[in-house]
Amino acid sequence: MAFENLRLERDGAVATITIDRQKVLNALSTGVMEDLRHAVLEVRHDEAVRTAIITGAGEKAFVAGADINELARLTPAGARDYALRGQHVLDLVANMGKPVIAAVNGYALGGGCELAMACTFRFAADSAVFGQPEVDLGLIPGYGGTQRLPRLVGRARALELILSGRKIKAPEALAIGLVDRVVPAATLLDETRKFAQMLAAKAPIAVRCAIDALSRGVEGTLAEGLFLEASQFGMVAASEDMREGTRAFLEKRTPEFKGK
Ligand code: CO8
C-alpha cells in the first residue's frame, strides 16, 4: 500500500516505518494516524517480518506531537473520539505481536513521546528531547501518556513531567528509564537495526509469548501473572521452534526458527 505521510520499507525480517511530514516536525495529523494504522496492520500480518522500527524523517524530530492545527479546532465530543482513535492506533503498535523499536532521532513531544512509549523498546539519539508539554496548550496527554509514562518511570516522576511540561534530554530520559539506550545521532539507525536483527533471529512465538507475559502479566496480580506465564510457557512448548531450539543446542548448532 502507498502512504502519503510515511514510508514503509522492509530489509529482510526488519520493517522500518518512517513518519514523514518534515515541514511540521512529523506532527501526527489524522492522516498520519490513519497511515500508521494501515502500516502497523500490514507489518503485523506479514509473516516474513519479525521486528519493526518506527522513526521520524529528517534530523530534527521523531514526532513533535499531535498536529496542533487539528487540536485547535476540536470540540469536546470530537476530542474524545480523536483521543480514542489515536489510543487505538498506539495500542496496535503496543500489541503488534512482534517487537517494535522506536528510533528516536529528535523531538519526541506529546503524542510523539506517547508513540515512543507504545513501542517495545526506545533507542534515542543523544540529541533527542522528550516531554509531555500538553499542559502548556491547556491540554493533557491523550494518546496514553498519563498511563504509559508512570508505568515506565514511576508515578512521581510522571506527574512531575506531565504537570510541568518540562522537556528532558536523552541522558535524563535514560536515567529515569524512559529510554533503553542512547547512542550518537549518526549511529542511531545502524544501532537500532543491529538490535532489531538480533531480535529477528530469535524464535518468533517465544518472543511474542514473552512480550505478552510481561506486558499483560504485570497489569494484574502476581498470581494472575504467574498463571499467564505458565500458560504462555505451555504454548511455546507446543511449537516446532521449541523442538528446533532444544535440538540445535544438543547438536551444538545454530537453530533455524520458522515461527511455527
Ligand atoms: N503540530 C503542528 N505543527 C507543528 C508541531 C505540532 N505538534 N510542532 C511543530 N510544528 C510546526 C511549527 O508550527 C513550525 O511550522 P512553521 O514553519 O509553519 O512555522 C514547524 O513545525 C517548525 O517548528 P518550529 O519553528 O517551532 O521549530 P523550533 O525548532 O523553533 O521548535 C519545537 C521545535 C520545540 C519542537 C516546537 O516546534 C514545539 O514546541 N512544537 C510543539 C510541541 C508540542 O507542544 N507538542 C505536543 C502537542 S499536543 C499532543 O501531542 C497531544 C497528544 C494527544 C492528542 C489527543 C487529543 C485528543
PDB file of N, CA and C in Angstrom, residues 100-160:
ATOM      1  N   VAL A 100       8.711  -3.924  18.608  1.00  0.00           N
ATOM      2  CA  VAL A 100       8.757  -2.664  17.865  1.00  0.00           C
ATOM      3  C   VAL A 100       9.741  -1.751  18.602  1.00  0.00           C
ATOM      4  N   ILE A 101      10.697  -1.215  17.866  1.00  0.00           N
ATOM      5  CA  ILE A 101      11.695  -0.344  18.488  1.00  0.00           C
ATOM      6  C   ILE A 101      11.510   1.068  17.963  1.00  0.00           C
ATOM      7  N   ALA A 102      11.357   2.026  18.885  1.00  0.00           N
ATOM      8  CA  ALA A 102      11.322   3.428  18.470  1.00  0.00           C
ATOM      9  C   ALA A 102      12.753   3.901  18.342  1.00  0.00           C
ATOM     10  N   ALA A 103      13.122   4.410  17.167  1.00  0.00           N
ATOM     11  CA  ALA A 103      14.438   5.030  16.986  1.00  0.00           C
ATOM     12  C   ALA A 103      14.184   6.534  17.053  1.00  0.00           C
ATOM     13  N   VAL A 104      14.400   7.103  18.228  1.00  0.00           N
ATOM     14  CA  VAL A 104      14.001   8.495  18.490  1.00  0.00           C
ATOM     15  C   VAL A 104      15.135   9.425  18.082  1.00  0.00           C
ATOM     16  N   ASN A 105      14.944  10.063  16.923  1.00  0.00           N
ATOM     17  CA  ASN A 105      16.020  10.811  16.271  1.00  0.00           C
ATOM     18  C   ASN A 105      15.973  12.311  16.542  1.00  0.00           C
ATOM     19  N   GLY A 106      15.089  12.762  17.442  1.00  0.00           N
ATOM     20  CA  GLY A 106      14.984  14.199  17.714  1.00  0.00           C
ATOM     21  C   GLY A 106      13.848  14.423  18.698  1.00  0.00           C
ATOM     22  N   TYR A 107      13.083  15.497  18.469  1.00  0.00           N
ATOM     23  CA  TYR A 107      11.974  15.796  19.393  1.00  0.00           C
ATOM     24  C   TYR A 107      10.954  14.650  19.453  1.00  0.00           C
ATOM     25  N   ALA A 108      10.641  14.223  20.657  1.00  0.00           N
ATOM     26  CA  ALA A 108       9.554  13.252  20.882  1.00  0.00           C
ATOM     27  C   ALA A 108       8.662  13.882  21.946  1.00  0.00           C
ATOM     28  N   LEU A 109       7.750  14.732  21.487  1.00  0.00           N
ATOM     29  CA  LEU A 109       6.940  15.518  22.417  1.00  0.00           C
ATOM     30  C   LEU A 109       5.472  15.118  22.319  1.00  0.00           C
ATOM     31  N   GLY A 110       4.747  15.222  23.425  1.00  0.00           N
ATOM     32  CA  GLY A 110       3.320  14.932  23.414  1.00  0.00           C
ATOM     33  C   GLY A 110       3.048  13.571  22.790  1.00  0.00           C
ATOM     34  N   GLY A 111       2.241  13.583  21.717  1.00  0.00           N
ATOM     35  CA  GLY A 111       1.916  12.325  21.038  1.00  0.00           C
ATOM     36  C   GLY A 111       3.143  11.588  20.521  1.00  0.00           C
ATOM     37  N   GLY A 112       4.237  12.304  20.293  1.00  0.00           N
ATOM     38  CA  GLY A 112       5.482  11.664  19.837  1.00  0.00           C
ATOM     39  C   GLY A 112       6.100  10.836  20.948  1.00  0.00           C
ATOM     40  N   CYS A 113       6.103  11.398  22.162  1.00  0.00           N
ATOM     41  CA  CYS A 113       6.614  10.657  23.315  1.00  0.00           C
ATOM     42  C   CYS A 113       5.684   9.466  23.582  1.00  0.00           C
ATOM     43  N   GLU A 114       4.377   9.693  23.392  1.00  0.00           N
ATOM     44  CA  GLU A 114       3.403   8.611  23.619  1.00  0.00           C
ATOM     45  C   GLU A 114       3.573   7.482  22.598  1.00  0.00           C
ATOM     46  N   LEU A 115       3.878   7.855  21.342  1.00  0.00           N
ATOM     47  CA  LEU A 115       4.130   6.828  20.323  1.00  0.00           C
ATOM     48  C   LEU A 115       5.373   6.017  20.701  1.00  0.00           C
ATOM     49  N   ALA A 116       6.423   6.718  21.131  1.00  0.00           N
ATOM     50  CA  ALA A 116       7.656   6.003  21.529  1.00  0.00           C
ATOM     51  C   ALA A 116       7.365   5.054  22.696  1.00  0.00           C
ATOM     52  N   MET A 117       6.528   5.519  23.630  1.00  0.00           N
ATOM     53  CA  MET A 117       6.240   4.682  24.809  1.00  0.00           C
ATOM     54  C   MET A 117       5.392   3.464  24.465  1.00  0.00           C
ATOM     55  N   ALA A 118       4.644   3.534  23.364  1.00  0.00           N
ATOM     56  CA  ALA A 118       3.838   2.369  22.956  1.00  0.00           C
ATOM     57  C   ALA A 118       4.723   1.281  22.350  1.00  0.00           C
ATOM     58  N   CYS A 119       5.956   1.653  21.966  1.00  0.00           N
ATOM     59  CA  CYS A 119       6.867   0.670  21.368  1.00  0.00           C
ATOM     60  C   CYS A 119       7.457  -0.221  22.460  1.00  0.00           C
ATOM     61  N   THR A 120       7.970  -1.383  22.035  1.00  0.00           N
ATOM     62  CA  THR A 120       8.536  -2.335  22.996  1.00  0.00           C
ATOM     63  C   THR A 120       9.848  -1.800  23.578  1.00  0.00           C
ATOM     64  N   PHE A 121      10.646  -1.129  22.739  1.00  0.00           N
ATOM     65  CA  PHE A 121      11.924  -0.553  23.176  1.00  0.00           C
ATOM     66  C   PHE A 121      12.058   0.854  22.600  1.00  0.00           C
ATOM     67  N   ARG A 122      12.874   1.668  23.270  1.00  0.00           N
ATOM     68  CA  ARG A 122      13.162   3.013  22.797  1.00  0.00           C
ATOM     69  C   ARG A 122      14.675   3.219  22.748  1.00  0.00           C
ATOM     70  N   PHE A 123      15.201   3.431  21.551  1.00  0.00           N
ATOM     71  CA  PHE A 123      16.593   3.823  21.367  1.00  0.00           C
ATOM     72  C   PHE A 123      16.570   5.309  20.997  1.00  0.00           C
ATOM     73  N   ALA A 124      17.481   6.086  21.611  1.00  0.00           N
ATOM     74  CA  ALA A 124      17.441   7.530  21.362  1.00  0.00           C
ATOM     75  C   ALA A 124      18.779   8.042  20.874  1.00  0.00           C
ATOM     76  N   ALA A 125      18.726   9.017  19.966  1.00  0.00           N
ATOM     77  CA  ALA A 125      19.930   9.764  19.593  1.00  0.00           C
ATOM     78  C   ALA A 125      20.298  10.631  20.788  1.00  0.00           C
ATOM     79  N   ASP A 126      21.597  10.928  20.940  1.00  0.00           N
ATOM     80  CA  ASP A 126      21.999  11.766  22.082  1.00  0.00           C
ATOM     81  C   ASP A 126      21.395  13.167  21.984  1.00  0.00           C
ATOM     82  N   SER A 127      20.899  13.528  20.799  1.00  0.00           N
ATOM     83  CA  SER A 127      20.274  14.842  20.606  1.00  0.00           C
ATOM     84  C   SER A 127      18.761  14.815  20.835  1.00  0.00           C
ATOM     85  N   ALA A 128      18.189  13.667  21.173  1.00  0.00           N
ATOM     86  CA  ALA A 128      16.726  13.562  21.296  1.00  0.00           C
ATOM     87  C   ALA A 128      16.225  14.327  22.522  1.00  0.00           C
ATOM     88  N   VAL A 129      14.991  14.815  22.413  1.00  0.00           N
ATOM     89  CA  VAL A 129      14.357  15.559  23.512  1.00  0.00           C
ATOM     90  C   VAL A 129      12.964  14.982  23.727  1.00  0.00           C
ATOM     91  N   PHE A 130      12.643  14.692  24.973  1.00  0.00           N
ATOM     92  CA  PHE A 130      11.354  14.072  25.302  1.00  0.00           C
ATOM     93  C   PHE A 130      10.531  15.022  26.162  1.00  0.00           C
ATOM     94  N   GLY A 131       9.212  14.868  26.113  1.00  0.00           N
ATOM     95  CA  GLY A 131       8.380  15.659  27.015  1.00  0.00           C
ATOM     96  C   GLY A 131       6.907  15.484  26.728  1.00  0.00           C
ATOM     97  N   GLN A 132       6.114  15.818  27.736  1.00  0.00           N
ATOM     98  CA  GLN A 132       4.639  15.835  27.599  1.00  0.00           C
ATOM     99  C   GLN A 132       4.204  17.273  27.888  1.00  0.00           C
ATOM    100  N   PRO A 133       4.313  18.160  26.875  1.00  0.00           N
ATOM    101  CA  PRO A 133       4.055  19.583  27.117  1.00  0.00           C
ATOM    102  C   PRO A 133       2.586  19.989  26.977  1.00  0.00           C
ATOM    103  N   GLU A 134       1.671  19.016  27.032  1.00  0.00           N
ATOM    104  CA  GLU A 134       0.261  19.322  26.772  1.00  0.00           C
ATOM    105  C   GLU A 134      -0.309  20.406  27.684  1.00  0.00           C
ATOM    106  N   VAL A 135       0.118  20.418  28.981  1.00  0.00           N
ATOM    107  CA  VAL A 135      -0.459  21.428  29.901  1.00  0.00           C
ATOM    108  C   VAL A 135      -0.217  22.839  29.396  1.00  0.00           C
ATOM    109  N   ASP A 136       0.877  23.046  28.677  1.00  0.00           N
ATOM    110  CA  ASP A 136       1.162  24.389  28.166  1.00  0.00           C
ATOM    111  C   ASP A 136       0.198  24.791  27.050  1.00  0.00           C
ATOM    112  N   LEU A 137      -0.532  23.810  26.525  1.00  0.00           N
ATOM    113  CA  LEU A 137      -1.551  24.096  25.498  1.00  0.00           C
ATOM    114  C   LEU A 137      -2.946  24.037  26.111  1.00  0.00           C
ATOM    115  N   GLY A 138      -3.013  23.881  27.443  1.00  0.00           N
ATOM    116  CA  GLY A 138      -4.315  23.746  28.092  1.00  0.00           C
ATOM    117  C   GLY A 138      -4.913  22.367  27.913  1.00  0.00           C
ATOM    118  N   LEU A 139      -4.035  21.385  27.620  1.00  0.00           N
ATOM    119  CA  LEU A 139      -4.500  20.010  27.378  1.00  0.00           C
ATOM    120  C   LEU A 139      -3.851  19.048  28.361  1.00  0.00           C
ATOM    121  N   ILE A 140      -4.233  17.796  28.286  1.00  0.00           N
ATOM    122  CA  ILE A 140      -3.485  16.735  28.968  1.00  0.00           C
ATOM    123  C   ILE A 140      -3.090  15.709  27.903  1.00  0.00           C
ATOM    124  N   PRO A 141      -2.142  14.838  28.207  1.00  0.00           N
ATOM    125  CA  PRO A 141      -1.828  13.794  27.222  1.00  0.00           C
ATOM    126  C   PRO A 141      -3.087  12.993  26.896  1.00  0.00           C
ATOM    127  N   GLY A 142      -3.237  12.627  25.624  1.00  0.00           N
ATOM    128  CA  GLY A 142      -4.466  11.918  25.235  1.00  0.00           C
ATOM    129  C   GLY A 142      -4.211  10.642  24.456  1.00  0.00           C
ATOM    130  N   TYR A 143      -2.921  10.353  24.212  1.00  0.00           N
ATOM    131  CA  TYR A 143      -2.577   9.117  23.493  1.00  0.00           C
ATOM    132  C   TYR A 143      -1.844   8.154  24.429  1.00  0.00           C
ATOM    133  N   GLY A 144      -2.300   8.103  25.683  1.00  0.00           N
ATOM    134  CA  GLY A 144      -1.762   7.105  26.610  1.00  0.00           C
ATOM    135  C   GLY A 144      -0.682   7.601  27.557  1.00  0.00           C
ATOM    136  N   GLY A 145      -0.313   8.899  27.461  1.00  0.00           N
ATOM    137  CA  GLY A 145       0.797   9.409  28.278  1.00  0.00           C
ATOM    138  C   GLY A 145       0.561   9.317  29.776  1.00  0.00           C
ATOM    139  N   THR A 146      -0.682   9.552  30.212  1.00  0.00           N
ATOM    140  CA  THR A 146      -0.929   9.504  31.668  1.00  0.00           C
ATOM    141  C   THR A 146      -0.853   8.070  32.188  1.00  0.00           C
ATOM    142  N   GLN A 147      -0.914   7.090  31.300  1.00  0.00           N
ATOM    143  CA  GLN A 147      -0.887   5.688  31.731  1.00  0.00           C
ATOM    144  C   GLN A 147       0.464   5.016  31.474  1.00  0.00           C
ATOM    145  N   ARG A 148       1.039   5.245  30.285  1.00  0.00           N
ATOM    146  CA  ARG A 148       2.304   4.546  29.976  1.00  0.00           C
ATOM    147  C   ARG A 148       3.506   5.207  30.653  1.00  0.00           C
ATOM    148  N   LEU A 149       3.476   6.547  30.804  1.00  0.00           N
ATOM    149  CA  LEU A 149       4.641   7.210  31.421  1.00  0.00           C
ATOM    150  C   LEU A 149       4.846   6.735  32.871  1.00  0.00           C
ATOM    151  N   PRO A 150       3.802   6.742  33.732  1.00  0.00           N
ATOM    152  CA  PRO A 150       4.053   6.247  35.100  1.00  0.00           C
ATOM    153  C   PRO A 150       4.476   4.784  35.141  1.00  0.00           C
ATOM    154  N   ARG A 151       4.016   3.988  34.185  1.00  0.00           N
ATOM    155  CA  ARG A 151       4.428   2.577  34.178  1.00  0.00           C
ATOM    156  C   ARG A 151       5.912   2.433  33.832  1.00  0.00           C
ATOM    157  N   LEU A 152       6.452   3.401  33.090  1.00  0.00           N
ATOM    158  CA  LEU A 152       7.875   3.327  32.730  1.00  0.00           C
ATOM    159  C   LEU A 152       8.774   4.004  33.762  1.00  0.00           C
ATOM    160  N   VAL A 153       8.345   5.177  34.268  1.00  0.00           N
ATOM    161  CA  VAL A 153       9.280   5.965  35.097  1.00  0.00           C
ATOM    162  C   VAL A 153       8.808   6.114  36.534  1.00  0.00           C
ATOM    163  N   GLY A 154       7.640   5.566  36.877  1.00  0.00           N
ATOM    164  CA  GLY A 154       7.093   5.730  38.228  1.00  0.00           C
ATOM    165  C   GLY A 154       6.151   6.927  38.280  1.00  0.00           C
ATOM    166  N   ARG A 155       5.228   6.848  39.241  1.00  0.00           N
ATOM    167  CA  ARG A 155       4.140   7.819  39.329  1.00  0.00           C
ATOM    168  C   ARG A 155       4.627   9.250  39.626  1.00  0.00           C
ATOM    169  N   ALA A 156       5.580   9.380  40.573  1.00  0.00           N
ATOM    170  CA  ALA A 156       6.015  10.718  40.980  1.00  0.00           C
ATOM    171  C   ALA A 156       6.718  11.436  39.827  1.00  0.00           C
ATOM    172  N   ARG A 157       7.623  10.731  39.150  1.00  0.00           N
ATOM    173  CA  ARG A 157       8.342  11.354  38.028  1.00  0.00           C
ATOM    174  C   ARG A 157       7.383  11.687  36.887  1.00  0.00           C
ATOM    175  N   ALA A 158       6.430  10.779  36.640  1.00  0.00           N
ATOM    176  CA  ALA A 158       5.475  11.024  35.556  1.00  0.00           C
ATOM    177  C   ALA A 158       4.637  12.263  35.868  1.00  0.00           C
ATOM    178  N   LEU A 159       4.199  12.374  37.118  1.00  0.00           N
ATOM    179  CA  LEU A 159       3.395  13.552  37.484  1.00  0.00           C
ATOM    180  C   LEU A 159       4.201  14.830  37.301  1.00  0.00           C
ATOM    181  N   GLU A 160       5.468  14.783  37.728  1.00  0.00           N
ATOM    182  CA  GLU A 160       6.306  15.987  37.602  1.00  0.00           C
ATOM    183  C   GLU A 160       6.444  16.377  36.131  1.00  0.00           C
TER     184      GLU A 160
END
